[in-house]
Coordinates of N, CA and C in Angstrom, one line a residue:
X603 N 0.8 -1.3 0.0 CA 0.1 0.0 0.0 C 1.2 1.3 0.1
X604 N 0.4 2.4 -0.9 CA 1.1 3.6 -0.7 C 0.8 4.2 0.3
X605 N 1.7 5.2 0.5 CA 1.6 6.1 1.9 C 2.9 6.6 2.2
X606 N 2.9 7.8 3.1 CA 4.2 8.3 3.5 C 4.8 7.1 4.7
X607 N 4.2 6.3 5.2 CA 4.6 5.3 6.1 C 4.4 4.1 5.8
X608 N 4.3 3.8 4.7 CA 4.1 2.3 4.2 C 5.3 1.4 4.6
X609 N 5.0 0.3 5.1 CA 5.9 -0.6 5.5 C 6.7 -0.6 6.7
X610 N 5.7 0.6 7.9 CA 6.6 0.8 8.9 C 5.7 0.5 9.8
X611 N 6.2 0.4 11.2 CA 5.4 0.0 12.4 C 5.4 0.8 13.3
X612 N 4.4 1.3 13.8 CA 4.4 2.6 14.8 C 3.3 2.1 15.9
X613 N 4.0 2.3 17.1 CA 3.4 2.2 18.4 C 2.7 3.0 19.1
X614 N 1.6 3.3 19.6 CA 1.0 4.5 19.9 C 0.4 4.4 21.5
X615 N 0.9 5.2 22.2 CA 0.2 4.9 23.7 C -0.7 5.9 23.8
X616 N -1.9 5.5 24.8 CA -2.9 6.8 24.8 C -3.9 6.4 23.6
X617 N -3.7 5.4 22.9 CA -4.5 5.1 21.5 C -6.0 5.0 21.8
X618 N -6.7 4.8 23.0 CA -7.8 4.5 22.9 C -8.7 5.7 22.9
X619 N -8.3 6.7 22.5 CA -9.1 7.8 22.7 C -8.5 9.3 22.2
X620 N -9.1 10.2 21.9 CA -8.6 11.5 21.8 C -7.7 11.7 20.9
X621 N -6.8 12.4 21.1 CA -5.5 12.7 20.2 C -4.8 11.4 19.9
X622 N -4.8 10.4 20.7 CA -4.3 9.3 20.7 C -4.9 8.5 19.6
X623 N -6.2 8.4 19.5 CA -7.0 7.4 18.5 C -6.8 8.0 17.2
X624 N -6.8 9.6 17.1 CA -6.8 10.4 15.8 C -5.3 10.1 15.4
X625 N -4.5 9.9 15.9 CA -2.9 9.6 15.7 C -2.8 8.3 15.3
X626 N -3.6 7.1 15.6 CA -3.4 5.6 15.2 C -4.2 5.5 13.7
X627 N -5.2 6.5 13.6 CA -6.1 6.7 12.5 C -5.4 7.3 11.0
X628 N -4.4 8.2 11.7 CA -3.6 9.1 10.6 C -2.6 8.4 10.1
X629 N -1.9 7.4 10.8 CA -0.7 6.7 10.9 C -1.0 5.6 9.8
X630 N -2.1 4.9 10.0 CA -2.6 3.9 9.5 C -3.0 4.4 7.8
X631 N -3.5 5.6 7.8 CA -4.2 6.0 6.5 C -2.9 6.2 5.7
X632 N -1.7 6.4 6.4 CA -0.4 6.8 5.4 C 0.4 5.4 5.4
X633 N -0.4 4.2 5.7 CA 0.0 2.9 5.3 C 1.0 2.3 6.3
X634 N 1.0 2.8 7.6 CA 1.8 2.1 8.8 C 1.0 1.0 9.3
X635 N 1.7 0.1 9.7 CA 1.0 -0.8 10.7 C 1.0 -0.3 12.0
X636 N -0.1 -0.8 12.7 CA -0.2 0.2 14.2 C -0.6 -0.8 15.0
X637 N 0.5 -0.5 16.4 CA 0.1 -1.2 17.6 C -0.3 0.0 18.5
X638 N -1.4 -0.3 19.1 CA -2.4 0.6 19.7 C -2.5 0.3 21.1
X639 N -2.0 0.8 21.9 CA -1.7 0.5 23.3 C -2.7 1.6 24.2
X640 N -3.3 1.2 25.4 CA -4.0 2.0 26.2 C -4.1 1.2 27.4
X641 N -4.4 2.3 28.7 CA -4.6 1.5 30.1 C -5.9 0.9 30.0
X642 N -6.9 1.1 29.0 CA -8.2 0.7 28.6 C -8.3 -0.2 27.3
X643 N -8.2 -1.5 27.7 CA -7.7 -2.4 26.5 C -9.1 -2.2 25.3
X644 N -10.2 -2.1 26.0 CA -11.6 -2.1 25.2 C -11.3 -1.0 24.4
X645 N -11.0 0.4 25.1 CA -11.0 1.3 23.9 C -9.9 1.1 22.8
X646 N -8.9 0.4 23.2 CA -7.9 0.5 22.0 C -8.4 -0.5 21.1
X647 N -9.2 -1.4 21.7 CA -9.9 -2.5 20.3 C -10.8 -1.7 19.6
X648 N -11.3 -0.8 20.1 CA -12.5 0.2 19.6 C -11.6 1.0 18.3
X649 N -10.3 1.4 19.0 CA -9.9 2.1 18.0 C -9.4 1.2 17.0
X650 N -9.0 0.2 17.0 CA -8.4 -0.8 15.8 C -9.5 -0.9 14.7
X651 N -10.5 -0.9 15.3 CA -11.8 -1.4 14.4 C -12.1 -0.1 13.4
X652 N -11.6 1.0 13.8 CA -11.7 2.3 12.8 C -10.5 2.6 11.9
X653 N -9.6 1.5 12.0 CA -8.6 1.6 11.2 C -8.6 1.2 9.8
X654 N -7.6 1.8 8.9 CA -7.2 1.3 7.9 C -7.1 -0.3 7.6
X655 N -8.2 -1.3 7.1 CA -8.1 -2.2 7.2 C -6.8 -3.2 6.1
X656 N -6.3 -2.2 5.2 CA -5.1 -2.7 4.6 C -3.9 -3.1 5.2
X657 N -3.7 -2.5 6.6 CA -2.4 -2.7 7.2 C -2.8 -3.3 8.3
X658 N -1.5 -4.0 8.9 CA -1.9 -4.9 10.0 C -2.1 -4.1 11.4
X659 N -3.0 -4.1 12.1 CA -3.1 -3.7 13.7 C -3.2 -4.7 14.8
X660 N -3.2 -4.0 15.9 CA -3.5 -4.9 16.9 C -3.4 -4.0 18.4
X661 N -4.4 -4.1 19.2 CA -4.5 -3.5 20.6 C -3.6 -4.1 21.6
X662 N -3.4 -3.2 22.4 CA -2.7 -3.6 23.6 C -3.0 -3.0 24.9
X663 N -2.8 -3.6 26.1 CA -3.3 -2.9 27.3 C -1.8 -2.5 27.9
X664 N -1.6 -1.3 28.5 CA -0.6 -1.0 29.1 C -0.7 0.0 30.1
X665 N 0.1 0.0 31.1 CA 0.2 1.2 32.3 C 1.4 1.7 32.0
X666 N 1.7 2.9 31.2 CA 2.8 3.5 31.0 C 3.7 4.0 32.1
X667 N 2.9 4.1 33.2 CA 3.7 4.3 34.4 C 4.5 3.1 35.1
X668 N 4.3 2.0 34.7 CA 4.7 1.0 35.1 C 6.2 0.3 33.9
X669 N 7.3 0.2 34.5 CA 8.2 0.0 33.7 C 8.0 -1.8 33.2
X670 N 7.7 -2.4 34.2 CA 7.5 -4.0 33.8 C 6.3 -4.0 32.6
X671 N 5.2 -3.4 32.7 CA 4.3 -3.2 31.7 C 4.9 -2.6 30.5
X672 N 5.5 -1.5 30.4 CA 6.1 -1.0 29.2 C 6.9 -1.9 28.5
X673 N 7.9 -2.8 29.0 CA 8.8 -3.6 28.6 C 8.0 -4.7 28.1
X674 N 7.0 -5.2 28.9 CA 6.1 -6.4 28.2 C 5.4 -5.9 27.1
X675 N 4.9 -4.7 27.0 CA 4.3 -4.2 25.6 C 5.3 -4.3 24.5
X676 N 6.6 -3.6 24.6 CA 7.5 -3.7 23.6 C 7.7 -5.0 22.9
X677 N 7.8 -6.3 24.0 CA 8.2 -7.2 23.8 C 7.2 -8.1 22.9
X678 N 5.9 -7.9 23.4 CA 4.5 -8.5 22.5 C 4.4 -7.8 21.5
X679 N 4.7 -6.5 21.1 CA 4.6 -5.9 19.9 C 5.6 -6.6 18.9
X680 N 7.1 -6.9 19.5 CA 8.0 -7.2 18.4 C 7.8 -8.7 18.2
X681 N 6.9 -9.5 19.2 CA 6.8 -10.9 19.0 C 5.7 -10.8 17.8
X682 N 4.6 -9.9 18.0 CA 3.4 -10.1 17.2 C 3.4 -9.5 15.7
X683 N 4.5 -8.6 15.4 CA 4.7 -8.1 14.4 C 6.0 -8.5 13.7
X684 N 6.8 -9.3 14.5 CA 8.1 -10.0 13.9 C 9.0 -8.9 13.7
X685 N 8.7 -7.6 14.2 CA 9.7 -6.6 14.0 C 9.6 -5.7 15.2
X686 N 10.6 -4.7 15.2 CA 10.7 -3.9 16.3 C 9.9 -2.5 15.8
X687 N 9.2 -1.8 16.4 CA 8.4 -0.7 16.0 C 9.4 0.6 15.4
X688 N 9.4 1.4 14.6 CA 10.2 2.3 14.3 C 9.6 3.8 14.3
X689 N 8.6 3.7 14.8 CA 7.7 5.0 15.1 C 7.2 4.5 16.5
X690 N 7.1 5.9 17.5 CA 6.7 6.0 18.6 C 6.1 7.4 18.8
X691 N 4.7 7.2 19.3 CA 4.1 8.5 19.6 C 3.4 8.1 20.9
X692 N 3.8 9.0 21.8 CA 3.4 9.1 23.2 C 2.4 9.8 23.6
X693 N 1.0 9.2 23.8 CA -0.3 10.4 23.8 C -0.9 10.0 25.0
X694 N -0.3 9.2 25.7 CA -1.2 8.7 26.9 C -0.9 9.7 27.8
X695 N -2.1 10.2 28.5 CA -2.1 11.6 29.4 C -3.2 11.7 30.3
X696 N -3.1 12.1 31.6 CA -4.1 12.5 32.3 C -4.2 13.9 33.1
X697 N -5.0 14.4 33.4 CA -5.4 15.3 34.2 C -5.8 15.2 35.4
X698 N -5.4 15.7 36.6 CA -6.2 15.9 38.0 C -6.0 17.5 38.4
X699 N -7.0 18.2 37.8 CA -7.1 19.8 38.1 C -7.4 20.2 39.5
X700 N -6.5 21.0 39.9 CA -7.0 21.7 41.3 C -5.8 22.7 41.5
X701 N -6.2 24.1 42.2 CA -5.5 25.0 42.8 C -4.4 24.2 43.4
X702 N -3.0 25.1 43.4 CA -1.9 24.4 43.8 C -2.1 24.2 45.6
X703 N -2.6 25.2 46.2 CA -3.0 25.1 47.6 C -4.0 24.4 48.1
X704 N -4.7 23.7 47.0 CA -5.9 22.6 47.2 C -5.3 21.2 46.9
X705 N -4.0 21.2 46.1 CA -3.8 19.9 45.6 C -3.1 18.9 46.4
X706 N -3.8 17.6 46.5 CA -3.2 16.6 47.3 C -2.1 15.9 46.9
X707 N -1.3 15.4 47.1 CA 0.3 14.7 46.9 C -0.2 13.6 45.9
X708 N -1.0 12.9 45.8 CA -1.4 11.9 44.9 C -1.9 12.4 43.4
X709 N -2.8 13.6 43.4 CA -3.0 14.2 42.2 C -1.6 14.5 41.4
X710 N -0.9 15.0 42.4 CA 0.5 15.6 41.8 C 1.3 14.2 41.1
X711 N 1.4 13.3 42.1 CA 2.2 12.1 41.5 C 1.6 11.4 40.5
X712 N 0.3 11.3 40.5 CA -0.5 10.6 39.4 C -0.1 11.0 38.0
X713 N 0.0 12.4 38.1 CA 0.0 12.9 36.5 C 1.2 12.9 36.2
X714 N 2.0 13.3 37.4 CA 3.7 13.0 36.9 C 3.9 11.7 36.5
X715 N 3.4 10.8 37.1 CA 3.8 9.2 36.7 C 3.4 8.8 35.3
X716 N 2.2 9.1 34.9 CA 1.7 9.1 33.9 C 2.2 9.9 32.8
X717 N 2.1 11.1 32.8 CA 2.7 12.1 31.8 C 4.3 12.3 31.3
X718 N 4.7 12.2 32.5 CA 6.1 12.4 32.6 C 6.9 10.9 32.5
X719 N 6.9 10.3 33.5 CA 7.5 8.9 33.8 C 7.2 8.2 32.7
X720 N 5.8 8.4 32.5 CA 5.4 7.4 31.2 C 6.1 7.5 30.2
X721 N 6.3 8.9 29.7 CA 6.9 9.3 28.4 C 8.4 8.7 28.4
X722 N 9.0 9.0 29.6 CA 10.5 8.4 29.6 C 10.6 7.0 29.6
X723 N 9.6 6.2 30.1 CA 9.6 4.7 29.8 C 9.7 4.3 28.6
X724 N 8.6 4.7 27.8 CA 8.3 4.5 26.6 C 9.5 4.7 25.8
X725 N 10.1 6.0 25.8 CA 11.3 6.6 25.1 C 12.4 5.5 25.5
X726 N 12.7 5.1 26.6 CA 13.8 4.3 27.2 C 13.6 2.8 26.3
X727 N 12.4 2.1 26.5 CA 12.2 1.0 25.8 C 12.1 0.9 24.6
X728 N 11.4 1.9 23.8 CA 11.4 2.1 22.1 C 12.9 2.2 21.8
X729 N 13.6 3.1 22.3 CA 15.1 3.5 21.9 C 16.0 2.1 22.3
X730 N 15.8 1.2 23.1 CA 16.6 0.2 23.2 C 16.2 -1.1 22.3
X731 N 15.0 -0.9 21.9 CA 14.5 -1.8 20.9 C 15.1 -1.7 19.8
X732 N 14.9 -0.2 19.4 CA 15.5 0.2 18.3 C 17.1 0.0 17.6
X733 N 17.8 0.4 19.1 CA 19.3 0.2 18.7 C 19.6 -1.2 18.8
X734 N 19.0 -2.4 19.3 CA 19.1 -3.8 19.4 C 18.8 -4.1 18.0
X735 N 17.8 -3.6 17.4 CA 17.5 -4.0 16.0 C 18.2 -3.5 14.8
X736 N 18.9 -2.5 15.3 CA 19.8 -1.7 14.3 C 19.0 -1.2 13.2
X737 N 17.8 -0.8 13.7 CA 16.9 -0.2 12.4 C 17.7 1.1 11.9
X738 N 17.4 1.7 10.5 CA 18.3 2.5 9.9 C 17.4 4.1 10.1
X739 N 16.1 3.9 10.5 CA 15.3 5.1 10.5 C 14.4 4.9 11.5
X740 N 14.2 5.7 12.7 CA 13.2 5.8 13.5 C 12.9 7.0 14.2
X741 N 11.5 7.3 14.9 CA 11.2 8.5 15.1 C 10.4 8.3 16.3
X742 N 10.5 9.1 17.3 CA 9.5 9.3 18.2 C 9.0 10.5 18.5
X743 N 7.6 10.4 18.9 CA 7.0 11.9 18.8 C 6.2 12.0 20.3
X744 N 6.5 12.9 21.0 CA 5.9 12.9 22.4 C 5.0 13.9 22.4
X745 N 3.7 13.8 23.0 CA 2.8 14.7 23.3 C 2.8 15.7 24.4
X746 N 3.4 16.9 24.3 CA 3.5 18.0 25.4 C 2.2 18.5 25.6
X747 N 2.2 19.9 25.7 CA 1.1 20.6 25.7 C 1.8 22.3 25.7
X748 N 1.0 23.0 25.2 CA 1.4 24.6 25.1 C 1.4 25.0 26.8
X749 N 0.5 24.4 27.7 CA 0.7 24.4 29.1 C 1.9 24.2 29.8
X750 N 2.8 23.4 29.1 CA 4.0 22.9 29.5 C 5.0 24.2 29.4
X751 N 4.5 25.2 28.3 CA 5.5 26.4 28.1 C 4.9 27.5 29.1
X752 N 3.7 27.5 28.9 CA 3.3 28.8 29.6 C 2.5 28.7 30.9
X753 N 2.3 27.4 31.5 CA 1.7 27.1 32.9 C 0.0 27.5 32.7
X754 N -0.4 27.1 33.4 CA -1.9 27.4 33.6 C -2.5 27.1 34.9
X755 N -3.5 27.9 35.2 CA -4.1 28.3 36.6 C -4.6 26.7 36.7
X756 N -4.6 26.1 38.0 CA -5.4 25.0 38.3 C -4.7 23.7 37.8
X757 N -3.5 23.9 37.3 CA -2.8 22.9 36.5 C -1.2 22.7 36.7
X758 N -0.9 22.9 37.9 CA 0.6 22.9 38.4 C 1.0 21.6 37.8
X759 N 0.3 20.4 38.3 CA 0.9 19.0 38.3 C 0.8 18.9 36.4
X760 N 0.0 19.1 35.9 CA -0.1 19.1 34.4 C 0.9 19.9 33.5
X761 N 1.1 21.1 34.1 CA 1.9 22.0 33.3 C 3.3 21.4 33.4
X762 N 3.8 21.2 34.9 CA 5.0 20.6 35.1 C 5.3 19.4 34.5
X763 N 4.5 18.5 34.5 CA 4.4 17.3 33.6 C 4.8 17.3 32.1
X764 N 4.1 18.2 31.3 CA 4.4 18.6 30.1 C 5.7 19.2 29.9
X765 N 5.9 20.3 30.7 CA 7.3 21.1 30.7 C 8.5 19.9 30.7
X766 N 8.3 19.0 31.6 CA 9.2 17.9 31.9 C 9.3 17.3 30.4
X767 N 8.1 17.0 29.6 CA 8.6 16.0 28.2 C 9.1 16.8 27.4
X768 N 9.2 18.3 27.6 CA 9.8 19.2 26.7 C 11.4 19.0 26.6
X769 N 11.8 18.9 28.0 CA 12.9 19.0 28.4 C 13.9 17.4 28.0
X770 N 12.8 16.4 28.2 CA 13.1 15.0 28.1 C 13.2 14.8 26.7
X771 N 12.3 15.2 25.8 CA 12.4 15.3 24.3 C 13.8 15.7 23.5
X772 N 14.3 16.8 24.2 CA 15.4 17.4 23.8 C 16.7 17.0 24.3
X773 N 16.8 16.5 25.4 CA 17.7 15.4 25.8 C 18.0 14.1 25.2
X774 N 16.8 13.6 24.8 CA 16.7 12.1 24.3 C 17.1 12.4 23.0
X775 N 16.7 13.5 22.0 CA 17.2 13.7 20.8 C 18.5 13.8 20.6
X776 N 19.3 14.5 21.8 CA 20.8 14.4 21.5 C 21.4 13.0 21.9
X777 N 20.8 12.3 22.7 CA 21.5 11.1 22.8 C 21.1 9.9 22.0
X778 N 19.9 10.0 21.4 CA 19.4 8.8 20.5 C 19.8 9.0 19.0
X779 N 20.3 10.3 18.7 CA 20.8 10.4 17.5 C 21.6 9.2 16.7
X780 N 22.7 9.1 17.5 CA 23.1 8.1 17.2 C 22.9 6.7 16.7
X781 N 21.7 6.5 17.1 CA 21.1 5.3 16.8 C 19.9 5.6 15.7
X782 N 20.1 6.7 14.9 CA 19.2 7.0 13.9 C 17.8 7.2 14.4
X783 N 17.7 7.7 15.6 CA 16.4 8.0 16.3 C 16.0 9.2 16.4
X784 N 15.3 9.9 15.6 CA 14.7 11.5 15.9 C 13.9 11.6 16.8
X785 N 13.7 12.6 17.8 CA 12.8 12.5 18.9 C 12.3 13.9 18.8
X786 N 11.2 14.4 18.7 CA 10.2 15.7 18.7 C 9.1 15.5 19.7
X787 N 8.7 16.8 20.0 CA 7.4 16.6 20.6 C 6.4 17.6 19.7
X788 N 5.3 17.6 20.3 CA 4.0 18.4 19.8 C 3.3 19.1 20.8
X789 N 3.4 20.3 20.9 CA 2.5 21.0 21.9 C 1.4 21.5 21.4
X790 N 0.0 20.7 21.9 CA -1.2 20.9 21.4 C -1.6 22.3 22.1
X791 N -2.5 22.9 21.4 CA -3.2 23.9 22.2 C -4.7 23.4 22.9
X792 N -5.7 23.9 22.8 CA -6.9 23.6 23.4 C -7.6 22.8 22.2
X793 N -7.7 21.4 22.5 CA -8.2 20.4 21.4 C -9.6 19.8 21.8
X794 N -10.2 19.7 20.9 CA -11.7 18.9 21.4 C -11.6 17.5 21.6
X795 N -11.2 16.9 22.9 CA -11.0 15.5 23.1 C -12.0 15.3 24.6
X796 N -11.9 13.8 25.1 CA -12.7 13.9 26.1 C -11.9 14.6 27.5
X797 N -10.9 14.9 27.3 CA -10.0 15.6 28.4 C -10.5 17.0 28.5
X798 N -10.8 17.6 27.5 CA -11.1 19.2 27.7 C -12.9 19.2 27.7
X799 N -13.4 17.9 27.6 CA -15.1 18.1 27.7 C -15.3 18.5 29.3
X800 N -14.2 18.4 30.5 CA -14.5 18.5 31.7 C -14.2 20.1 32.1
X801 N -13.8 20.6 30.8 CA -13.3 22.1 31.5 C -14.6 23.0 31.1
X802 N -14.8 23.7 32.1 CA -16.2 24.7 32.0 C -16.3 25.5 30.8
X803 N -17.7 25.5 30.6 CA -17.8 26.3 29.1 C -17.2 27.6 29.1
X804 N -17.4 28.1 30.3 CA -17.1 29.8 30.3 C -15.3 29.8 30.2
X805 N -14.8 28.9 30.6 CA -13.4 29.0 30.6 C -13.1 28.8 29.0
X806 N -13.5 27.7 28.4 CA -13.1 27.5 27.1 C -13.7 28.7 26.1
X807 N -14.7 29.5 26.7 CA -15.2 30.7 25.7 C -14.0 31.4 25.9
X808 N -13.4 31.7 26.9 CA -12.2 32.6 27.3 C -10.8 32.2 26.2
X809 N -10.8 30.8 26.2 CA -9.2 30.2 25.7 C -9.7 30.4 24.0
X810 N -10.9 30.5 23.8 CA -11.3 30.4 22.3 C -11.0 31.8 21.7
X811 N -11.6 33.0 22.8 CA -11.2 34.3 22.4 C -9.6 34.5 22.4
X812 N -8.9 33.9 23.1 CA -7.4 34.0 23.0 C -6.6 33.4 22.1
X813 N -7.4 32.5 21.2 CA -6.8 31.7 20.1 C -7.1 32.5 18.7
X814 N -6.2 33.3 18.2 CA -6.1 33.8 16.8 C -6.9 33.5 15.7
X815 N -6.9 32.0 15.6 CA -7.7 31.5 15.0 C -9.2 31.1 15.5
X816 N -9.5 31.5 16.5 CA -10.9 31.6 17.0 C -11.6 30.6 17.3
X817 N -11.0 29.3 17.4 CA -11.9 28.0 17.5 C -10.7 27.1 18.3
X818 N -11.4 25.9 18.8 CA -10.5 24.7 19.3 C -10.1 24.1 18.3
X819 N -9.2 23.2 18.7 CA -8.4 22.6 17.3 C -9.1 21.2 17.5
X820 N -8.8 20.3 16.6 CA -9.4 19.1 16.2 C -8.0 18.0 16.5
X821 N -8.4 16.5 17.1 CA -7.3 15.7 17.1 C -6.8 15.4 16.0
X822 N -7.5 15.4 14.7 CA -6.8 15.3 13.5 C -5.7 16.2 13.3
X823 N -5.8 17.4 13.5 CA -5.0 18.3 13.2 C -3.6 18.2 14.2
X824 N -3.7 17.6 15.2 CA -2.5 17.4 16.2 C -2.0 15.7 15.5
X825 N -2.5 15.1 14.8 CA -2.2 13.6 14.3 C -1.7 13.9 13.2
X826 N -2.0 14.9 12.4 CA -1.2 15.4 11.0 C 0.2 15.8 11.4
X827 N 0.4 16.7 12.4 CA 1.7 17.0 12.9 C 2.6 15.9 13.0
X828 N 1.9 15.2 13.8 CA 2.8 13.7 14.2 C 2.8 12.8 13.2
X829 N 2.2 12.7 12.2 CA 2.4 12.2 10.9 C 3.8 12.7 10.1
X830 N 3.9 14.1 10.2 CA 4.9 14.7 9.5 C 6.0 14.3 10.2
X831 N 6.1 14.5 11.6 CA 7.4 14.1 12.4 C 7.7 12.5 12.7
X832 N 7.0 11.8 12.2 CA 7.3 10.4 12.2 C 7.5 10.2 10.7
X833 N 7.5 11.0 9.8 CA 7.6 10.2 8.4 C 9.2 11.3 7.9
X834 N 9.9 10.6 6.7 CA 11.0 11.2 6.4 C 10.7 12.5 5.8
X835 N 9.5 13.4 5.5 CA 9.5 14.8 5.5 C 10.2 15.5 6.2
X836 N 10.2 14.9 7.7 CA 11.0 15.8 8.5 C 12.4 15.3 8.9
X837 N 13.1 14.8 7.8 CA 14.3 13.8 8.1 C 15.5 14.7 8.9
X838 N 15.4 15.9 8.7 CA 16.4 16.7 9.6 C 16.0 17.5 10.7
X839 N 14.8 17.3 11.2 CA 14.3 17.7 12.5 C 14.5 16.8 13.6
X840 N 15.1 17.0 14.5 CA 14.7 16.6 15.9 C 15.4 17.6 17.1
X841 N 14.9 17.0 18.2 CA 14.6 18.1 19.1 C 13.9 19.1 19.1
X842 N 13.2 19.2 18.6 CA 11.9 20.3 18.3 C 10.7 20.4 19.0
X843 N 9.9 21.2 19.8 CA 8.7 21.4 20.2 C 8.2 22.1 19.6
X844 N 7.1 21.4 18.6 CA 6.0 22.3 17.5 C 5.0 22.3 18.2
X845 N 4.5 23.5 18.2 CA 3.4 24.4 18.7 C 2.4 24.2 17.5
X846 N 1.0 23.4 17.9 CA -0.1 23.4 17.0 C -1.2 24.0 17.8
X847 N -1.4 25.0 17.8 CA -2.4 25.8 19.0 C -3.1 26.9 18.5
X848 N -3.3 27.0 17.0 CA -4.3 28.1 16.4 C -3.5 29.2 16.7
X849 N -2.2 29.6 17.0 CA -1.8 30.6 17.6 C -1.6 31.2 19.0
X850 N -2.6 30.3 19.7 CA -2.6 30.8 21.4 C -1.3 30.4 21.8
X851 N -0.8 31.6 22.7 CA 0.4 31.2 23.7 C 0.0 32.0 25.0
X852 N -1.3 31.6 25.3 CA -1.8 32.0 26.9 C -1.2 33.5 27.0

C-alpha cells in the first residue's frame, strides 16, 4: 500500500481515545502498521476497528507508569509483528486539576507518573528496541502541551509534567541520534477531546477568544503534525517542540 509511512510499524500509547486515537487513524491511513496501546484495552480495540483494513493492526493494554508493563508491551509488539516498531507516539496522558494550595500529593504524583515518567519509560524501551534491532530510521513523537510552556491556573501538576516532556524530548534527541532515532514533541493548544470536555464552558469561551484562529483544534490536526514528524518529510528535524495551537500562547 502507498503512503508516507508504508512498510513501517508504529506504536501509539494513549491510543484508545482523543489525540491518540486520531494519531492511530492518521498513521494507518499513511500505510503504517499500528500497535495501539492504552490503559483501557477495550477502547484500544475500538480504535483498531476504525483503522485502515489494508494494514496490520493490534490492540494492547499498557500502564505507561510501570516499567514492567512498558517492557512487556514492547516485547509483545516485537513478537506479534516480527519486527521492532520504528515509530513511537506517546499520547497517554491524564489530568487531575486543582489549585496548587488545594492539590493533594496523590493528584500531583499520578499526573507526573503517567505524563512524564510514562513518556520516559516508553522512550527508553523504544530506544533500546531500535538500537538492538539496528533499524536505519526511527522517530519518536512525544505529546506535550502549550501549558508546559506557559503554565495554567489549576494545572500545576499537568504543566510541570508537560514541561518535563519538552526537556526529556530535547535530551533524548541528543542521546538517541547516534541510533538514527529522531525525537520531537508536539505542543497542542486546546483540542476537542474527552480531556477538555470537563473544562467549564465559560473557561473554554475565554480560551477560544485568546486563540487567533478563534476556535478549538481537532485531534486530527494534532495527528497530522505527528505524521509529519514520524515521516521522512521531517528527516532533518529532531529535538523540536512544535506548537499546534491555532496561535494560542496563553
